[in-house]
Coordinates of C-alpha atoms and ligand atoms in Angstrom, one line a residue:
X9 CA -108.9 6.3 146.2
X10 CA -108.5 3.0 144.7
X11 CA -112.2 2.2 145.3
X12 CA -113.0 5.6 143.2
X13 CA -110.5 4.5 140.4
X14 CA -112.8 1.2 140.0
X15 CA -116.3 2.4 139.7
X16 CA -115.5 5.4 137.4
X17 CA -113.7 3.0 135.5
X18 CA -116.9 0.0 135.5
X19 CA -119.3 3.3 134.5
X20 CA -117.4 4.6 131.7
X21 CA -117.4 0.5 130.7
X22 CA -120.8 0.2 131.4
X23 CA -121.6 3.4 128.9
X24 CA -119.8 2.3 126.1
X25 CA -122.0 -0.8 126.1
X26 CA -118.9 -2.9 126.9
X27 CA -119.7 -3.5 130.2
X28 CA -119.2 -7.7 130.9
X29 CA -122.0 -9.7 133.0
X30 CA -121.9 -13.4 132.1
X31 CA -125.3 -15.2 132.7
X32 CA -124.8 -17.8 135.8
X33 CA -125.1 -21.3 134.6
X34 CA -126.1 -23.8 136.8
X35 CA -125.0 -26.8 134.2
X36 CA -124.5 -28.3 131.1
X37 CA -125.2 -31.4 129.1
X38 CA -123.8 -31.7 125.9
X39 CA -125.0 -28.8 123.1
X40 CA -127.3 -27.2 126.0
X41 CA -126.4 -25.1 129.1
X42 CA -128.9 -24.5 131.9
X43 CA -129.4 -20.6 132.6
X44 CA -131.9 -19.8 135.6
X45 CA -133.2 -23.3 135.5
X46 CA -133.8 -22.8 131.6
X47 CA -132.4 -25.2 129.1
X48 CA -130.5 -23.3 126.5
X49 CA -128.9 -24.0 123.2
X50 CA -125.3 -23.4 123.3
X51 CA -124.1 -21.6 120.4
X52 CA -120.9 -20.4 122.6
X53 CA -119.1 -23.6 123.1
X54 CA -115.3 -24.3 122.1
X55 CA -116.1 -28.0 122.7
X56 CA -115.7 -28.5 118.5
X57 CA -116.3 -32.0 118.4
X58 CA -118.4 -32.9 121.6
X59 CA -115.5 -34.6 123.2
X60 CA -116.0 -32.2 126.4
X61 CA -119.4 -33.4 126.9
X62 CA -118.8 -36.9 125.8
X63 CA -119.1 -39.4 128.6
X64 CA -116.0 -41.3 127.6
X65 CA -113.8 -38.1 128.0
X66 CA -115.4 -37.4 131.2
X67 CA -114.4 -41.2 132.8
X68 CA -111.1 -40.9 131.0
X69 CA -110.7 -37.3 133.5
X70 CA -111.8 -39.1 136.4
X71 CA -110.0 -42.4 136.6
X72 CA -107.1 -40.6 135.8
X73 CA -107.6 -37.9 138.3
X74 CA -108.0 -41.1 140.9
X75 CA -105.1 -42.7 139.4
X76 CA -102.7 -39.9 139.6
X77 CA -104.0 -37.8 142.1
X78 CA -105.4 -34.2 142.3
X79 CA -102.3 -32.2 141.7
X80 CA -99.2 -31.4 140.4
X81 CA -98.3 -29.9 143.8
X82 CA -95.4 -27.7 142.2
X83 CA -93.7 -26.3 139.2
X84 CA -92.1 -28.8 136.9
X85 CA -88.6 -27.8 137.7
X86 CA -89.0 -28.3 141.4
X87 CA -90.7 -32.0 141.8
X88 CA -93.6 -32.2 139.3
X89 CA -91.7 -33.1 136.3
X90 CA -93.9 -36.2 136.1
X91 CA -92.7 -39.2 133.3
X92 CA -96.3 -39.2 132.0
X93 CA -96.0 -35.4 130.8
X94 CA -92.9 -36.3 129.0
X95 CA -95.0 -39.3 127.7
X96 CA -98.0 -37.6 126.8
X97 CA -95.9 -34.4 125.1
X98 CA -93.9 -36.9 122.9
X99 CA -96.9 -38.5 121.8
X100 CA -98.5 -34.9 120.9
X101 CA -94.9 -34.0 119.0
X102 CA -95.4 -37.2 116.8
X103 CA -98.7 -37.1 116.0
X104 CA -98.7 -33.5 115.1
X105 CA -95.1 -33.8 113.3
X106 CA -93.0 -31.6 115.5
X107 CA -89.9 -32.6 117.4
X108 CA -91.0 -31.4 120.8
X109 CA -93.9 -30.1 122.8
X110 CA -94.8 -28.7 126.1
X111 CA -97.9 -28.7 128.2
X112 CA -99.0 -25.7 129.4
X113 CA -101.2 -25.2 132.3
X114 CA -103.1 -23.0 129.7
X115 CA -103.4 -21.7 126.3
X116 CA -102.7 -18.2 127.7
X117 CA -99.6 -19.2 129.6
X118 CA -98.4 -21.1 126.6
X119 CA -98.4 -18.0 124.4
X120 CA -96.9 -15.7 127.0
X121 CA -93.8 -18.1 128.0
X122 CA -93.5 -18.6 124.3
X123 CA -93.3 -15.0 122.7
X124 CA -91.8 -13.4 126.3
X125 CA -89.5 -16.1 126.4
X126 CA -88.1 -16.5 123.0
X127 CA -88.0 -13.4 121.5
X128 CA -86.3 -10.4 123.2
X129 CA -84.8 -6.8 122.6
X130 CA -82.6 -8.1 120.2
X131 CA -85.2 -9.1 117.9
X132 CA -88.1 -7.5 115.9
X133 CA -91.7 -9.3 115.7
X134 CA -94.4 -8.8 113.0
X135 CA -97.9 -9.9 114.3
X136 CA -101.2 -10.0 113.0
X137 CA -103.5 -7.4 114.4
X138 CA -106.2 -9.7 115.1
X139 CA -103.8 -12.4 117.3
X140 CA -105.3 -13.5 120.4
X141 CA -104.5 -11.0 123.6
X142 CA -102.4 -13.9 125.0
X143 CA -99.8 -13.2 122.3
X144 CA -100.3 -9.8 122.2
X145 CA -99.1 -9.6 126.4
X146 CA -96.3 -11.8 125.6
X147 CA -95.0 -9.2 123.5
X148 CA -95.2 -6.8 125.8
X149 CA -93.4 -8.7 128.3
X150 CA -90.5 -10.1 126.0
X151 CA -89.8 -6.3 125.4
X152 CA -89.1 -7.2 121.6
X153 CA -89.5 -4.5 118.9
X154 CA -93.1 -5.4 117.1
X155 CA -95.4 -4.4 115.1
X156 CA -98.5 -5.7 113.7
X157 CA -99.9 -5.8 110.1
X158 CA -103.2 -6.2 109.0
X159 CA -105.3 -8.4 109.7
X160 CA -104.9 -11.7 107.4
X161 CA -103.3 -9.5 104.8
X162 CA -100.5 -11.1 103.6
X163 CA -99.5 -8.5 101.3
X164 CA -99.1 -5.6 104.2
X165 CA -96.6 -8.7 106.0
X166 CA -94.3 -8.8 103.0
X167 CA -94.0 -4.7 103.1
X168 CA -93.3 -4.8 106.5
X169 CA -90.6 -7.5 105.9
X170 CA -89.0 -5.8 103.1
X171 CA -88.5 -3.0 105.1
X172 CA -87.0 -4.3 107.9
X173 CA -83.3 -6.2 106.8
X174 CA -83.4 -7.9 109.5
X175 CA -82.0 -11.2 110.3
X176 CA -83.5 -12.4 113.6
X177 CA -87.6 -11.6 112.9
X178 CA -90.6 -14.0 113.5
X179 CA -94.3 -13.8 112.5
X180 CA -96.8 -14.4 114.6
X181 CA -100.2 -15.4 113.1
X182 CA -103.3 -17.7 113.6
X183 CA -104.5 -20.5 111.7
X184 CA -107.8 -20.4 112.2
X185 CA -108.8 -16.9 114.1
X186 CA -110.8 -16.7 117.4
X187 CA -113.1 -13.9 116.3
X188 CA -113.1 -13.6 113.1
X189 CA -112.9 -17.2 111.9
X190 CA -111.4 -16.5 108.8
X191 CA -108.3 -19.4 107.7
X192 CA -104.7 -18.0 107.4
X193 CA -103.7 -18.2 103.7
X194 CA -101.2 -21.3 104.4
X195 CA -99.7 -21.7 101.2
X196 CA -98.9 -17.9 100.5
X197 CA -97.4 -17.5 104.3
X198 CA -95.1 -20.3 103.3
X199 CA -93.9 -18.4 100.0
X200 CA -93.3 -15.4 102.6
X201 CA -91.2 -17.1 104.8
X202 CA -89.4 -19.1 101.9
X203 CA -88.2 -15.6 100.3
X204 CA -87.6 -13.4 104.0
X205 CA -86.6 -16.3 105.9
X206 CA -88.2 -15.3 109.4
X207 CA -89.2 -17.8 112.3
X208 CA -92.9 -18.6 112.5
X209 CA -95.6 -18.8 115.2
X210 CA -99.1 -20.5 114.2
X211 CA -101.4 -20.4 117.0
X212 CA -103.6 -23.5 115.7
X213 CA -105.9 -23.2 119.1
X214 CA -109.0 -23.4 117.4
X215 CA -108.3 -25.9 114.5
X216 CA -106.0 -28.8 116.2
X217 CA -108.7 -31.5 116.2
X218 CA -111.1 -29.4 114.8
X219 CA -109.4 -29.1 111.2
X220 CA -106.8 -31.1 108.9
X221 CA -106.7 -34.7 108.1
X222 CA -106.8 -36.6 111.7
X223 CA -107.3 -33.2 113.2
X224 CA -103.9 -32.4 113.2
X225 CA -104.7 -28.6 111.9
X226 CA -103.8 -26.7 108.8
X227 CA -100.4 -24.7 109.2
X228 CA -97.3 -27.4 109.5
X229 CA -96.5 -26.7 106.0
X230 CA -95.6 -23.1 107.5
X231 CA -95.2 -22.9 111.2
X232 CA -91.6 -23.5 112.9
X233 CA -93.8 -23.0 116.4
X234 CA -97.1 -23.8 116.7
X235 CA -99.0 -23.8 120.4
X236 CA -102.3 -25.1 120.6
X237 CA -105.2 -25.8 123.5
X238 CA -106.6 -28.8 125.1
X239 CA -109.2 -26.9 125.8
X240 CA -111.5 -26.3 122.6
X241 CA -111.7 -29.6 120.3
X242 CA -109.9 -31.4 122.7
X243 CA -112.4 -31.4 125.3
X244 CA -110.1 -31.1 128.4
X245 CA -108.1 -27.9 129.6
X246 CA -104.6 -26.8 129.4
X247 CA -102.3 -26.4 126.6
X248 CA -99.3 -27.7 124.4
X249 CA -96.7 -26.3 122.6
X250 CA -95.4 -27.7 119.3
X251 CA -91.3 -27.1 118.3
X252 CA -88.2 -27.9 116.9
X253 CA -85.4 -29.7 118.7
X254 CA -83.8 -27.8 121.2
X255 CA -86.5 -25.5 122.4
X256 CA -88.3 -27.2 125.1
X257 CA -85.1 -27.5 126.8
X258 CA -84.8 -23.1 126.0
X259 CA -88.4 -22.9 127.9
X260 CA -87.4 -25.4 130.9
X261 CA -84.2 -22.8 131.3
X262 CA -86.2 -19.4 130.6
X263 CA -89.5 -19.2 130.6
X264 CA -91.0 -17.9 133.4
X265 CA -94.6 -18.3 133.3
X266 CA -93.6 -22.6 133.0
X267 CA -90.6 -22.0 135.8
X268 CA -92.7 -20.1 138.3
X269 CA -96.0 -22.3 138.1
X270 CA -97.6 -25.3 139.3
X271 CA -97.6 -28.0 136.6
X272 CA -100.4 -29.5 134.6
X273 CA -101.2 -32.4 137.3
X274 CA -99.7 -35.8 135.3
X275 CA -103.6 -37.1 135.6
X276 CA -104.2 -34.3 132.8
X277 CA -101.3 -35.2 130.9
X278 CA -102.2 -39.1 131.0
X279 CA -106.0 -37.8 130.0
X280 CA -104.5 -36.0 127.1
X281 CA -102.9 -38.8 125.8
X282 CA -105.6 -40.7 125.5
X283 CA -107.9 -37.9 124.3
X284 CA -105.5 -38.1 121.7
X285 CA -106.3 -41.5 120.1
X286 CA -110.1 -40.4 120.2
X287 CA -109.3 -37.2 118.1
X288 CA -107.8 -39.0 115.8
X289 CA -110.6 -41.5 114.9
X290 CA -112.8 -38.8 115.1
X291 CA -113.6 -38.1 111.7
X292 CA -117.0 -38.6 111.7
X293 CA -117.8 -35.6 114.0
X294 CA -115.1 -33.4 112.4
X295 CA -117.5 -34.0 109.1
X296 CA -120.6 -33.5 111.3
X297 CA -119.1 -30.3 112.2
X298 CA -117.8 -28.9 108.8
X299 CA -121.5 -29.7 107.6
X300 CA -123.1 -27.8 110.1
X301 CA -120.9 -24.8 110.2
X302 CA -121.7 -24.8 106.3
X303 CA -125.2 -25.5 106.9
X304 CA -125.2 -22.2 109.7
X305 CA -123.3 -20.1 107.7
X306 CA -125.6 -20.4 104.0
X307 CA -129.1 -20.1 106.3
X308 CA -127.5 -16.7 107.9
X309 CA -126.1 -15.6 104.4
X310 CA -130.0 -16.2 102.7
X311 CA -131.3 -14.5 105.9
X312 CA -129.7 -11.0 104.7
X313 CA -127.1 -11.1 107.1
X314 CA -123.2 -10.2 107.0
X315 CA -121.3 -13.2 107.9
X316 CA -117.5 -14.1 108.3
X317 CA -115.1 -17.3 109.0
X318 CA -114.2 -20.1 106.8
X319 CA -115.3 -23.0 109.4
X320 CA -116.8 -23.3 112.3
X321 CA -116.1 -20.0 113.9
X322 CA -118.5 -17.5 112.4
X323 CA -119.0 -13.7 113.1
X324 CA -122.3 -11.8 112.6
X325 CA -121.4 -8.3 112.1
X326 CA -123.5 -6.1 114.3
X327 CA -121.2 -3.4 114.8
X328 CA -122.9 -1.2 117.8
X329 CA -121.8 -2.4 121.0
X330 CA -124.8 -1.7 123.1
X331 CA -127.2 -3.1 120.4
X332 CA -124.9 -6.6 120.1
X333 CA -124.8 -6.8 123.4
X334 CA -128.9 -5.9 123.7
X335 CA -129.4 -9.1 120.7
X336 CA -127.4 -11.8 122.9
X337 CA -129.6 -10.9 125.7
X338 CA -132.8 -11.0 123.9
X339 CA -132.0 -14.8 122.2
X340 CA -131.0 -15.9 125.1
X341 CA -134.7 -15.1 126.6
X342 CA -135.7 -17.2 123.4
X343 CA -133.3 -20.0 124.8
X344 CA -130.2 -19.4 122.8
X345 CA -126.4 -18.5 124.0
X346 CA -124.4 -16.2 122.1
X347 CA -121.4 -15.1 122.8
X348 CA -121.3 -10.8 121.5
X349 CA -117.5 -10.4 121.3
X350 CA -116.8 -6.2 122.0
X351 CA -114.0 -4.5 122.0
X352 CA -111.2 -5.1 123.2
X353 CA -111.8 -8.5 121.9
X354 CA -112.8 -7.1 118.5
X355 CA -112.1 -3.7 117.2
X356 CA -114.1 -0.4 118.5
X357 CA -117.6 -0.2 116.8
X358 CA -117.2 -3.5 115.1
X359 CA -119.0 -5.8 117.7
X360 CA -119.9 -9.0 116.4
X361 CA -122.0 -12.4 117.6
X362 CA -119.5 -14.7 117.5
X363 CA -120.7 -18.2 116.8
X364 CA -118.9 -21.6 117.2
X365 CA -120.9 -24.5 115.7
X366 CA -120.2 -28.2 116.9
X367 CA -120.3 -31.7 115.8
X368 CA -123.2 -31.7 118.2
X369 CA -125.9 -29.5 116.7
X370 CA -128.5 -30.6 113.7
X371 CA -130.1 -28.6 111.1
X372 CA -133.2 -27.9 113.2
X373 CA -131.2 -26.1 116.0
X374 CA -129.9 -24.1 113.3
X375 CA -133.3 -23.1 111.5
X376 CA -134.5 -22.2 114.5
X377 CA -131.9 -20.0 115.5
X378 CA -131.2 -18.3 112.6
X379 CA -135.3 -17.5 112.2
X380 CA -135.1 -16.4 115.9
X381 CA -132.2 -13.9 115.2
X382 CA -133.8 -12.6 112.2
X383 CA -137.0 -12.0 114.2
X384 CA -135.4 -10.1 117.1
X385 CA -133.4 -8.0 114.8
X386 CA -136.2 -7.7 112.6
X387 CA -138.9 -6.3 114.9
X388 CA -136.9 -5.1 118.1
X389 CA -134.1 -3.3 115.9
X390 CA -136.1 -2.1 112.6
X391 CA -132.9 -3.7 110.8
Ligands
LIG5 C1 -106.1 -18.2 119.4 C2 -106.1 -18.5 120.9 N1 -105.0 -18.8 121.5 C3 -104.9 -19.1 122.8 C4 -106.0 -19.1 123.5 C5 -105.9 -19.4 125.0 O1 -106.2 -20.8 125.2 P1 -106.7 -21.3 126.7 O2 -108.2 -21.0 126.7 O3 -106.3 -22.7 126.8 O4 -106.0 -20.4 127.7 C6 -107.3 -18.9 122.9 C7 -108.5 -18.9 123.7 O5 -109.1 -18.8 124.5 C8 -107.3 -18.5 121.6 O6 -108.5 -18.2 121.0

């Protein structure tokens, strides 16, 4: 019965062009990933400043990994509450300018303990439509009263929170979005939450060490809670969360996704810590990759097509599922990864390639690409 539920379910997926069958890589090495034994450019990669691919990270991981050992072997509230988290999330707190953090296993669990854990029936939750699904399941599990606004339209918030009267509501937004790429108007948010006085969530996953003076993002002029991921700019996996006083004790006590888990193994936490340092004097690649994602964005503009995001996330608008789907497929034949982002990762019949430049790529990687896109969609798609 079950069995019957599945396929019907892949075909109708499958139909609506939105089926998902990631190539097989057999490896990686820096701005290139190896598909089928070809070397391919790697326009799909979160690792923002090369950090991931850099060997120093990678001997950081290891000694650390020897050091420490493998795992965490439980939950932090059972015998894993190791002093080099506490070390390593004190040191992200400062750097960042927050009074406390906590690691998270992931950026996904880090958004579910946080919106299940600290908003509940009593309270009433605005979101942006386009937050990341991690959020949005949070949500659901908190059983809070939400609803979402427009995407990035500050304007739609401020109705919303003039209707409601309420006094305990939160916001939850994105600094810098996943898909879209487009940059949260910082300044405006702040006005918002000056006059309606609501608690604020800015996930910064995508610009902490990718954006902002020393890498230390672009929204702590107007976030009260701001998690963020090890694994993008970073270069390492897992998560942190960054708060005021008092709440990392609120999530030791209540949240269940950090209570019922096995910790982040203290080898990642002593990794993070000095990942850290390299972030900050990291400057050259963060202008490396504001030039290129500039550089990426102009060449796809001149080349006729429609292009979104503010740094170094940018979305091609396709539109037609089976067709973005159909272009990935085709570069990567020409030896290029691209990432096309369907729904329900974008909206229905607004598929996109999404594109994350790095501090790795040049100028010729991006010629190329952009003249190889414009080719296929040229000449295989009569654009
Ligand atoms: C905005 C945003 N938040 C959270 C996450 C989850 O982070 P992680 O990959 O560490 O689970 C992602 C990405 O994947 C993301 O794009």
């Amino acid at each position: 019965m079950f069995a019957h539920k599945f396929e019907r379910r892949l075909l109708s997926q499958r139909k609506a062009g939105l089926f998902r069958d990631p190539p097989l890589l057999d490896g990686r090495n820096g701005k290139h990933v190896y598909v089928d034994g070809a070397k391919v450019l790697n326009l799909s990669s979160n690792d923002y400043l090369g950090l991931g691919s850099s060997q120093k990270v990678n001997e950081i991981v290891a000694q650390n990994f020897l050091k420490f050992g493998s795992s965490a072997s439980s939950s932090r509230l059972v015998s894993a509450n190791h002093k080099v988290i506490h070390q390593a999330e004190s040191a992200f707190a400062e750097y960042f300018g927050y009074d406390e953090c906590v690691f998270f296993p992931s950026g996904y669990q880090a958004n579910l303990a946080v919106v299940s854990t600290f908003f509940d029936q009593e309270d009433r939750v605005f979101f942006d439509k386009h937050i990341h699904a991690s959020s949005v399941t949070g949500l659901k599990a908190g059983q809070c009263q939400f609803s979402g606004f427009k995407h990035n339209n500050l304007a739609h918030l401020e109705k919303r929170l003039e209707k409601s009267g309420r006094d305990t509501t939160a916001v939850l937004t994105e600094s810098l979005f996943s898909m879209d790429g487009d940059i949260l108007d910082v300044a405006e948010f702040k006005r918002l939450k000056a006059r309606h006085g609501f608690l604020s969530v800015i996930d910064e996953a995508h610009a902490f060490g990718a954006l902002g003076p020393g890498g230390q993002g672009i929204g702590k002029d107007a976030a009260d809670i701001a998690p963020g991921t090890l694994g993008k700019a970073m270069g390492l996996f897992g998560a942190f969360v960054l708060m005021p006083k008092g709440l990392k004790s609120y999530l030791f006590n209540f949240a269940s996704p950090l209570i019922y888990s096995t910790s982040l193994p203290a080898a990642h936490a002593a990794s993070a810590l000095e990942i850290l340092k390299i972030v900050e004097e990291s400057e050259d690649r963060r202008e490396r990759l504001q030039k290129n994602s500039r550089y990426l964005r102009d060449r796809l503009a001149e080349a006729g097509f429609q292009v979104a995001g503010d740094a170094h996330i940018l979305a091609v608008e396709i539109g037609e599922e089976t067709k973005t789907y159909r272009i990935s497929r085709r570069l990567l034949e020409r030896g290029m990864f691209v990432f096309s982002a369907r729904y329900p990762t974008v909206p229905q019949g607004r598929a996109i390639l999404r594109l994350s430049m790095t501090a790795m790529h040049d100028e010729k990687d991006i010629r190329f690409f952009v003249e190889q896109l414009k080719e296929i969609c040229e000449h295989e798609f009569l654009q």
